[in-house]
Structure formats: C-alpha cells, structure tokens
mmCIF file of C-alpha atoms in Angstrom:
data_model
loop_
_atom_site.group_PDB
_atom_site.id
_atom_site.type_symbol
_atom_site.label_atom_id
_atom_site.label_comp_id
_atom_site.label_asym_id
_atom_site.label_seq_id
_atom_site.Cartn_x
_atom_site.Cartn_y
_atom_site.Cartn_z
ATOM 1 C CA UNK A 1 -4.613 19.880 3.623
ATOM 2 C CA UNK A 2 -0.767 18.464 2.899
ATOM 3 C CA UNK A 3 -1.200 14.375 2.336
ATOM 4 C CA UNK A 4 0.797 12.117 4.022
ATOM 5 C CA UNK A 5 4.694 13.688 4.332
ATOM 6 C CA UNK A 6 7.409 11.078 3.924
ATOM 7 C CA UNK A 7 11.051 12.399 4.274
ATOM 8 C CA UNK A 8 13.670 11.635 3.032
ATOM 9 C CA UNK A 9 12.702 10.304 -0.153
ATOM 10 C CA UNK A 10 16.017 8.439 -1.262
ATOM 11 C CA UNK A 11 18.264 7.232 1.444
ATOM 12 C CA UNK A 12 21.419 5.868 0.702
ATOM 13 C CA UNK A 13 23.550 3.966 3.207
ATOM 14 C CA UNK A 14 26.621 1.287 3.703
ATOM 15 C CA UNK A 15 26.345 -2.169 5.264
ATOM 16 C CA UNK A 16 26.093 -1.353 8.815
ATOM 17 C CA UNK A 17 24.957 2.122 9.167
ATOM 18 C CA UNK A 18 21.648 2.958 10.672
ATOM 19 C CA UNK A 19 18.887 4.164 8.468
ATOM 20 C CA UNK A 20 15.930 6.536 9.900
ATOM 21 C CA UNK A 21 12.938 7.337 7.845
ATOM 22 C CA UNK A 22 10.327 10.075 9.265
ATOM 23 C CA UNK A 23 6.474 10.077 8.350
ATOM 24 C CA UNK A 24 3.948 13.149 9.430
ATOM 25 C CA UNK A 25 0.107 11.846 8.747
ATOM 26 C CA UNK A 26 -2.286 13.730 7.574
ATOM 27 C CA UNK A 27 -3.547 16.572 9.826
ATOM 28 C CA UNK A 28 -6.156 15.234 12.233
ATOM 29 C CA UNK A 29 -4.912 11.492 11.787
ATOM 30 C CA UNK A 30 -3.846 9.202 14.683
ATOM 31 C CA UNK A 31 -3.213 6.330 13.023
ATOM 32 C CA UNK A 32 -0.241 5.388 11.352
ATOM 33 C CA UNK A 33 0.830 2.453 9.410
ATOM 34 C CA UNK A 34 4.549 1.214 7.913
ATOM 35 C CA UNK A 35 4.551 -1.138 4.412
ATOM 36 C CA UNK A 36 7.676 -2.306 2.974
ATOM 37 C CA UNK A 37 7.932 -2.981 -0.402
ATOM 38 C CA UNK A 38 10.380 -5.185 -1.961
ATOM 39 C CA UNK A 39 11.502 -4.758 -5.411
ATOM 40 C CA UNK A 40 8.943 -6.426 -7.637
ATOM 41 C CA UNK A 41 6.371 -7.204 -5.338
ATOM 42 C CA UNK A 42 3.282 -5.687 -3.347
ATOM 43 C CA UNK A 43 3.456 -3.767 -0.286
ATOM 44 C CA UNK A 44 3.329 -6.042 2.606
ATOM 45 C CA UNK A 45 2.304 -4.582 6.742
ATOM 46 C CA UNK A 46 4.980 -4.118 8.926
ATOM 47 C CA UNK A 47 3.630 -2.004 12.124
ATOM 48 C CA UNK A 48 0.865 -0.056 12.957
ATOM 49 C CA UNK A 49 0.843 2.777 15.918
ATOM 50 C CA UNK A 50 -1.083 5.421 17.629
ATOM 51 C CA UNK A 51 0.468 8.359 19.340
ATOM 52 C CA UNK A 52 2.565 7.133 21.868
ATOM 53 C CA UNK A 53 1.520 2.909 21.175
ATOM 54 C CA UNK A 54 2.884 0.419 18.988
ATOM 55 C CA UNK A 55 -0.920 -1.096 18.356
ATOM 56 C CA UNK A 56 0.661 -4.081 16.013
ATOM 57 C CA UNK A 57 4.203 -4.928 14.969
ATOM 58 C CA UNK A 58 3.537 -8.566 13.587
ATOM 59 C CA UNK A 59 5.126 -7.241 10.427
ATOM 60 C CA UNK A 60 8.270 -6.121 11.688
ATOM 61 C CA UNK A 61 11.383 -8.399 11.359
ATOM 62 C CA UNK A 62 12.382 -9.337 14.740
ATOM 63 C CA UNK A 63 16.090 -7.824 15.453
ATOM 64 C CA UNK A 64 17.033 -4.534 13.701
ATOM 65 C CA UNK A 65 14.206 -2.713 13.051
ATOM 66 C CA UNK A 66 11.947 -0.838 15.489
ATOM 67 C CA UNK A 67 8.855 2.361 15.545
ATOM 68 C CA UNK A 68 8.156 4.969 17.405
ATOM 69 C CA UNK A 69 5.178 7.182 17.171
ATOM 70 C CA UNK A 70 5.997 10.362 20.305
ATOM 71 C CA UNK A 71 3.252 12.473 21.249
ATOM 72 C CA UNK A 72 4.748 15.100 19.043
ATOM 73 C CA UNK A 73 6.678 14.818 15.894
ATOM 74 C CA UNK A 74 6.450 12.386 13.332
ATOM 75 C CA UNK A 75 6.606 8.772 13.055
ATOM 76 C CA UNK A 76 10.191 7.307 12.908
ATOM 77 C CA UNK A 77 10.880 4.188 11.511
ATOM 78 C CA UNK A 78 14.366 2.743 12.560
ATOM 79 C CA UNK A 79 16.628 0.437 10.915
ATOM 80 C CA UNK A 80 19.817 -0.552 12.940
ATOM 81 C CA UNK A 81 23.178 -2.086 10.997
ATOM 82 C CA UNK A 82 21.377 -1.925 7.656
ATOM 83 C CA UNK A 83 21.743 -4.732 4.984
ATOM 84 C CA UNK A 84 21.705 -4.922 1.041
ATOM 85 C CA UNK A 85 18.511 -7.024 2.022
ATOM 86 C CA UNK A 86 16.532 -4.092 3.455
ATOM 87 C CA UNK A 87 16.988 -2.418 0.442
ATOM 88 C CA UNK A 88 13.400 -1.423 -0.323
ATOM 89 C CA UNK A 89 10.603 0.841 -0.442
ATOM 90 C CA UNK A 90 9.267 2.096 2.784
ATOM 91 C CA UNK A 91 5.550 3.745 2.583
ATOM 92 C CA UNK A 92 3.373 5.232 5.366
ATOM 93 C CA UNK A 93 0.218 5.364 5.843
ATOM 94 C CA UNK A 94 -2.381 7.241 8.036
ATOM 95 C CA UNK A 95 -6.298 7.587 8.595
ATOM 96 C CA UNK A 96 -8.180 9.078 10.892
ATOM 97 C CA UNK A 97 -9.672 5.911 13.190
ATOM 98 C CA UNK A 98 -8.620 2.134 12.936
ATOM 99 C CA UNK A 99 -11.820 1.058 11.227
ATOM 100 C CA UNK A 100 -12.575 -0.615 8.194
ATOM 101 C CA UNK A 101 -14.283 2.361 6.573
ATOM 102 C CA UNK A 102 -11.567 4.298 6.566
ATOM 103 C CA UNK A 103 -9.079 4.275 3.570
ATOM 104 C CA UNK A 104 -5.783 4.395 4.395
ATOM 105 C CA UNK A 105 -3.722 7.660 3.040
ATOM 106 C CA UNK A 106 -0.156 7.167 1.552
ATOM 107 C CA UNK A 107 2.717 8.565 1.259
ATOM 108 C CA UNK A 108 5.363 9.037 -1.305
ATOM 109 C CA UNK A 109 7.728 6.576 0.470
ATOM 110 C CA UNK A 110 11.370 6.504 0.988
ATOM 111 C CA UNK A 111 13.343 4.810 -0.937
ATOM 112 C CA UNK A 112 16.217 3.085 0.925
ATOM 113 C CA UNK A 113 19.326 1.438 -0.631
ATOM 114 C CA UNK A 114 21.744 -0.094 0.899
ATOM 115 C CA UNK A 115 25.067 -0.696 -0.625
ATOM 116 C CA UNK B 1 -6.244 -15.237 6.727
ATOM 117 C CA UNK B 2 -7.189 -13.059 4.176
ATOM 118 C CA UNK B 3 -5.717 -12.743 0.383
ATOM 119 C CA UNK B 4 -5.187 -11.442 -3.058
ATOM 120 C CA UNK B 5 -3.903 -13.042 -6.565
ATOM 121 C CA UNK B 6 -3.873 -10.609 -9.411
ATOM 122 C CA UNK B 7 -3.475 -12.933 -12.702
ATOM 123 C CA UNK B 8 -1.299 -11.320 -15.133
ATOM 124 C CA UNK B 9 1.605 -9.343 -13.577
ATOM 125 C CA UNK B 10 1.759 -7.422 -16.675
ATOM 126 C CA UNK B 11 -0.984 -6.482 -19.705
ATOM 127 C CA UNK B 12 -0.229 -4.647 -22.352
ATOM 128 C CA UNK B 13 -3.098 -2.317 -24.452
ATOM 129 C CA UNK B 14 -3.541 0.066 -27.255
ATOM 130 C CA UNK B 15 -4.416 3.201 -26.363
ATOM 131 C CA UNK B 16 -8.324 3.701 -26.358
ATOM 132 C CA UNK B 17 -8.953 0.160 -26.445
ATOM 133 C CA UNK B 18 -10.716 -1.334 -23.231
ATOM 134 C CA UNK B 19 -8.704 -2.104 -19.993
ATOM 135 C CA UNK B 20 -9.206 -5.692 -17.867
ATOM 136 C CA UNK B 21 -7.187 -6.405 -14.753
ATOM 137 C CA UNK B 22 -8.064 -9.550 -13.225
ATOM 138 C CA UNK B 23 -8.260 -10.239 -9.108
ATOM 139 C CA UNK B 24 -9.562 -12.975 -7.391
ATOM 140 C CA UNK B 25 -9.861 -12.949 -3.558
ATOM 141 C CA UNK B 26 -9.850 -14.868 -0.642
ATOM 142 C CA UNK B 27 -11.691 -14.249 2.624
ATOM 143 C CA UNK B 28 -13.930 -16.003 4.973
ATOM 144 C CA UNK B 29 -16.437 -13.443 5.498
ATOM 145 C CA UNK B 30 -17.504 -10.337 3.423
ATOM 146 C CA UNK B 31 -14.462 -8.705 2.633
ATOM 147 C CA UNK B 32 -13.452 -4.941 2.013
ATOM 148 C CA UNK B 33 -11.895 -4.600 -1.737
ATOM 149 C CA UNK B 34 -9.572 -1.621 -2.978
ATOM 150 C CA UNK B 35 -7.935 -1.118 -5.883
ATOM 151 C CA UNK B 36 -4.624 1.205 -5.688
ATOM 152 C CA UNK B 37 -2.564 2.471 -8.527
ATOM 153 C CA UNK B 38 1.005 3.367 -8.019
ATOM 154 C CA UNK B 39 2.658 6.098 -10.251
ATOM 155 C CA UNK B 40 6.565 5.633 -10.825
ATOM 156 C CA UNK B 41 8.424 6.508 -7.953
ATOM 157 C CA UNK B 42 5.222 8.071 -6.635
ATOM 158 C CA UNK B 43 2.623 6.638 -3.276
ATOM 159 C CA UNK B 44 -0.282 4.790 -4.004
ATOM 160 C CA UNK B 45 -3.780 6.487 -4.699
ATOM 161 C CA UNK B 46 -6.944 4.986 -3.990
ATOM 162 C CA UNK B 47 -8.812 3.904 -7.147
ATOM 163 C CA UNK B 48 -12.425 2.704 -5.719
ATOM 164 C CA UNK B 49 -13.393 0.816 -2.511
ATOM 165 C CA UNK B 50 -16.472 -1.895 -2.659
ATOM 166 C CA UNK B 51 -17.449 -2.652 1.050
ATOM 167 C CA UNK B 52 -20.623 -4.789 0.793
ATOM 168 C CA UNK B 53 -23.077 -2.050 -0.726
ATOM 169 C CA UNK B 54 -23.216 -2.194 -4.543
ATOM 170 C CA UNK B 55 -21.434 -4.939 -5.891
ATOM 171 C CA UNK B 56 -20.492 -2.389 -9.352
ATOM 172 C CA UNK B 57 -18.115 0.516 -7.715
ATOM 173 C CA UNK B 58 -17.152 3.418 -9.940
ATOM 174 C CA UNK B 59 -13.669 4.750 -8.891
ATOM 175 C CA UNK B 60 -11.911 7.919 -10.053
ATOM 176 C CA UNK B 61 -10.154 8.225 -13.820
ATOM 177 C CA UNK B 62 -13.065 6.515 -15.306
ATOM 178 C CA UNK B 63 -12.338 3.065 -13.716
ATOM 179 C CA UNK B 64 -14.988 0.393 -12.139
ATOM 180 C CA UNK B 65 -14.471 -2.717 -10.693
ATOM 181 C CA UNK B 66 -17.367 -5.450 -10.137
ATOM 182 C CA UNK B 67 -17.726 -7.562 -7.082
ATOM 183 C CA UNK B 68 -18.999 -11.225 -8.120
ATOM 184 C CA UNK B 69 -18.977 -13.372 -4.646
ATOM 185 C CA UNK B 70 -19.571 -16.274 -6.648
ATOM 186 C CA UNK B 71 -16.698 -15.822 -8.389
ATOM 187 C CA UNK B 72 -14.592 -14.631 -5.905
ATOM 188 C CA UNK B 73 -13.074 -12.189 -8.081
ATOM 189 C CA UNK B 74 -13.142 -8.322 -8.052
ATOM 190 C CA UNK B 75 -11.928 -7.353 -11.861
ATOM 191 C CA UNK B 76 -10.664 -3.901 -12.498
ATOM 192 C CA UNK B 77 -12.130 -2.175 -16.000
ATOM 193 C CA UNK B 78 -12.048 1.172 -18.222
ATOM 194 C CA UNK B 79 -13.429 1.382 -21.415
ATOM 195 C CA UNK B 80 -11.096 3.291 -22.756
ATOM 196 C CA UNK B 81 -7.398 3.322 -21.902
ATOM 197 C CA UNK B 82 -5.482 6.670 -21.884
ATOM 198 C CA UNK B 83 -1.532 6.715 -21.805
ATOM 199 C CA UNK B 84 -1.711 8.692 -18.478
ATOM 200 C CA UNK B 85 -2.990 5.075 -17.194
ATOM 201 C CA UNK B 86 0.154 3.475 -17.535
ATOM 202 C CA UNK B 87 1.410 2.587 -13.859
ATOM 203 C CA UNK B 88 1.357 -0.356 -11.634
ATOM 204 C CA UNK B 89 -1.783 -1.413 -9.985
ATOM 205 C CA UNK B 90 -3.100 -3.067 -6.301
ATOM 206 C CA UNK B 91 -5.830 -5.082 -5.418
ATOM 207 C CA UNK B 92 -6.102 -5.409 -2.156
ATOM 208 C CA UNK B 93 -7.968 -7.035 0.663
ATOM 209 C CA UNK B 94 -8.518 -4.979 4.144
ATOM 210 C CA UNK B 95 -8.115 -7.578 6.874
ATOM 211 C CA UNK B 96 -8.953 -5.905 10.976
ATOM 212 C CA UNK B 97 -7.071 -7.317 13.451
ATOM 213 C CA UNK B 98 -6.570 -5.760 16.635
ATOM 214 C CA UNK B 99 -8.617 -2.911 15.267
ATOM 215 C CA UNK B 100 -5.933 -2.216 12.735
ATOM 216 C CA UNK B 101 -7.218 -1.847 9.223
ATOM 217 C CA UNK B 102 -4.343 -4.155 7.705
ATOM 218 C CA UNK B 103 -4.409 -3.849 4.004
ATOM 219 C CA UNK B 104 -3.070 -7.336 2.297
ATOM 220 C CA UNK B 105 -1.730 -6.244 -1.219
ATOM 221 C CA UNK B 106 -1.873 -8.163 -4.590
ATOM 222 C CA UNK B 107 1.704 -8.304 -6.282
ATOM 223 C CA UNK B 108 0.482 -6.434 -8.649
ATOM 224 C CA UNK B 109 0.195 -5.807 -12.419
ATOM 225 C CA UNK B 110 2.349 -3.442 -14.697
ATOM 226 C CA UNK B 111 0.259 -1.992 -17.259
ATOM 227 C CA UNK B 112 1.053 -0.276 -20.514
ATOM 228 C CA UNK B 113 -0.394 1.242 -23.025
ATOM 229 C CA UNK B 114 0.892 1.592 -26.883
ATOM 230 C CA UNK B 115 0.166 4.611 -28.524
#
C-alpha cells in the first residue's frame, strides 16, 4: 500500500510565478491535510479537505494561496505570484476519517524555493 | 487553544548512552500526544501516540514516552541511542475542531549523536 505521494519534491520558481504542488493520500483515505513548514520551525496547519470540500482553511494565508481536493485526482495546493517568503516546506497529510484516533499519514513534502 | 514547548531545540549524545527529549503541554482537557521524527529531507513518521489509556507508551525504534498530567509534560526516552537516531523530532498536540484532527507541532529538537 504506497504512503502518502507528494510530487514534485523540489520546486523552484521566480518572484511572481505560480507554484502548484500535487498530493495523492493513501489508498482508501478521504481526508487530507496541508502543513507548511518554515525553515527552522515546526509544521504549522494550513487547510484541511474532503473530496470535493474545503472542511477548514483557518491556516491558509488570506490572498495567494488556495486548495482543491476534485472528486478524482489528487489534492492541489496553489500558490499564485509566489514570494521569497513562501519559500518553505509543504507536507500532506491523509487518514482515513477526521477523528482523533486516527494518526495522520505524511508525506515526503515538496520543497518550494522561491528566488 | 491547545500547545506544545519542546525545551532544548538541540541535544547532543554519545552513542549508546541514554536519550531525553523534554515536552511539556498545554490543553484544557485530556489531550492526544504524538511524537514524530523527521529524517533529512524525508516526511515525518509516527513515533508513539498516548491517548488517555496507559500513561507509559512504547513507540517503534525502541522509544517510550511517559504521560505525567501533573506535570504537564510528555518526555521522549531510549535507553540506548543508535546513530541511525539522529534526526529532528515533534511533539505534538492533536487539537479537533470542526472534526478535523489538527495536529499543533512543537518546534522541535535536533538531535545528534557522537560516535
């Protein structure tokens, strides 16, 4: 059973450009979540979905960045007119139901750098 | 809200000498406790999960962790450190909201081990 598939896993872009990072859960999950993590620091929430719902986006910065999770195909997390600031690394997670009991499954991340 | 403050961002042991990783937590009800450990460049595996059953939890690589509610803390041990345990490691609380299980990360501490 493939883990949590995170592609691509270095993404380079310029000031400006638009920066899409896919994420395929684990077979038979629903649930998918998006961490950022800044250089230095711990992973902090940014959105979580279910097919076709955005469930919780209090983590998301406000202008620029936005999810998707279609019916089929994977998870897409979108960053418009990318800055040096969004430079980071971009995990996803998945598990099966949105309960407690349920540890979350990682991926490899993406690592995004803007220059 | 729920939190995490790992104490030492980075410790330092010999090889086959005994490993201590210090959390403390905040939560206003019985929280759900992980430990991750991240690999270089790699996702995060899960380490061992306490969710109110015993308060000692034995995790994989020969690591435990011990729940103290008095203390607030949730400590991360090995006896016996092996260079293969030389990554960067997560406590973290699980905090549900809007039946998302939102995982609040520690920053995290760097360990190494000399040979």
């Amino acid at each position: 059973n493939a883990g949590v598939m995170q592609n691509p896993r270095h993404l380079v872009r310029r000031r400006g450009q638009e920066a899409r990072l896919r994420c395929s859960p684990m077979k038979g999950h629903s649930h998918v979540y998006w961490y950022r993590q800044l250089p230095e620091e711990g992973l902090k929430f940014m959105v979580y979905l279910q097919k076709e719902n955005i469930i919780d986006e209090s983590g998301m910065p406000k202008e620029r960045f936005s999810a998707e999770f279609p019916k089929e195909g994977p998870s897409i997390l979108r960053i418009q007119q990318v800055v040096r600031g969004d430079s980071a690394a971009y995990f996803c997670a998945s598990s099966p139901v949105g309960q407690d009991n349920s540890p979350l499954h990682f991926g490899n991340g993406t690592r995004l750098t803007v220059t | 809200a729920q939190s995490v403050t790992q104490l030492d961002s980075h410790v330092s042991v010999s090889e086959g000498t005994p490993v201590l990783l210090r959390c403390n937590y905040s939560s206003s009800y019985s929280p759900s406790l992980f430990w991750y450990v991240q690999h270089p460049n790699k996702g995060l595996q899960l380490l061992l999960k306490y969710t109110s059953a015993a308060t000692l939890v034995k995790g994989i690589n020969g690591f435990e962790a011990e729940f103290k509610k008095s203390e607030t803390s949730f400590h991360l041990t090995k006896p016996s450190a092996h260079m293969s345990d030389a990554a960067e490691y997560f406590c973290v609380v699980s905090d549900i909201m809007k039946g998302a299980q939102k995982l609040v990360f520690g920053q995290g501490t760097r360990l190494t081990i000399n040979p």
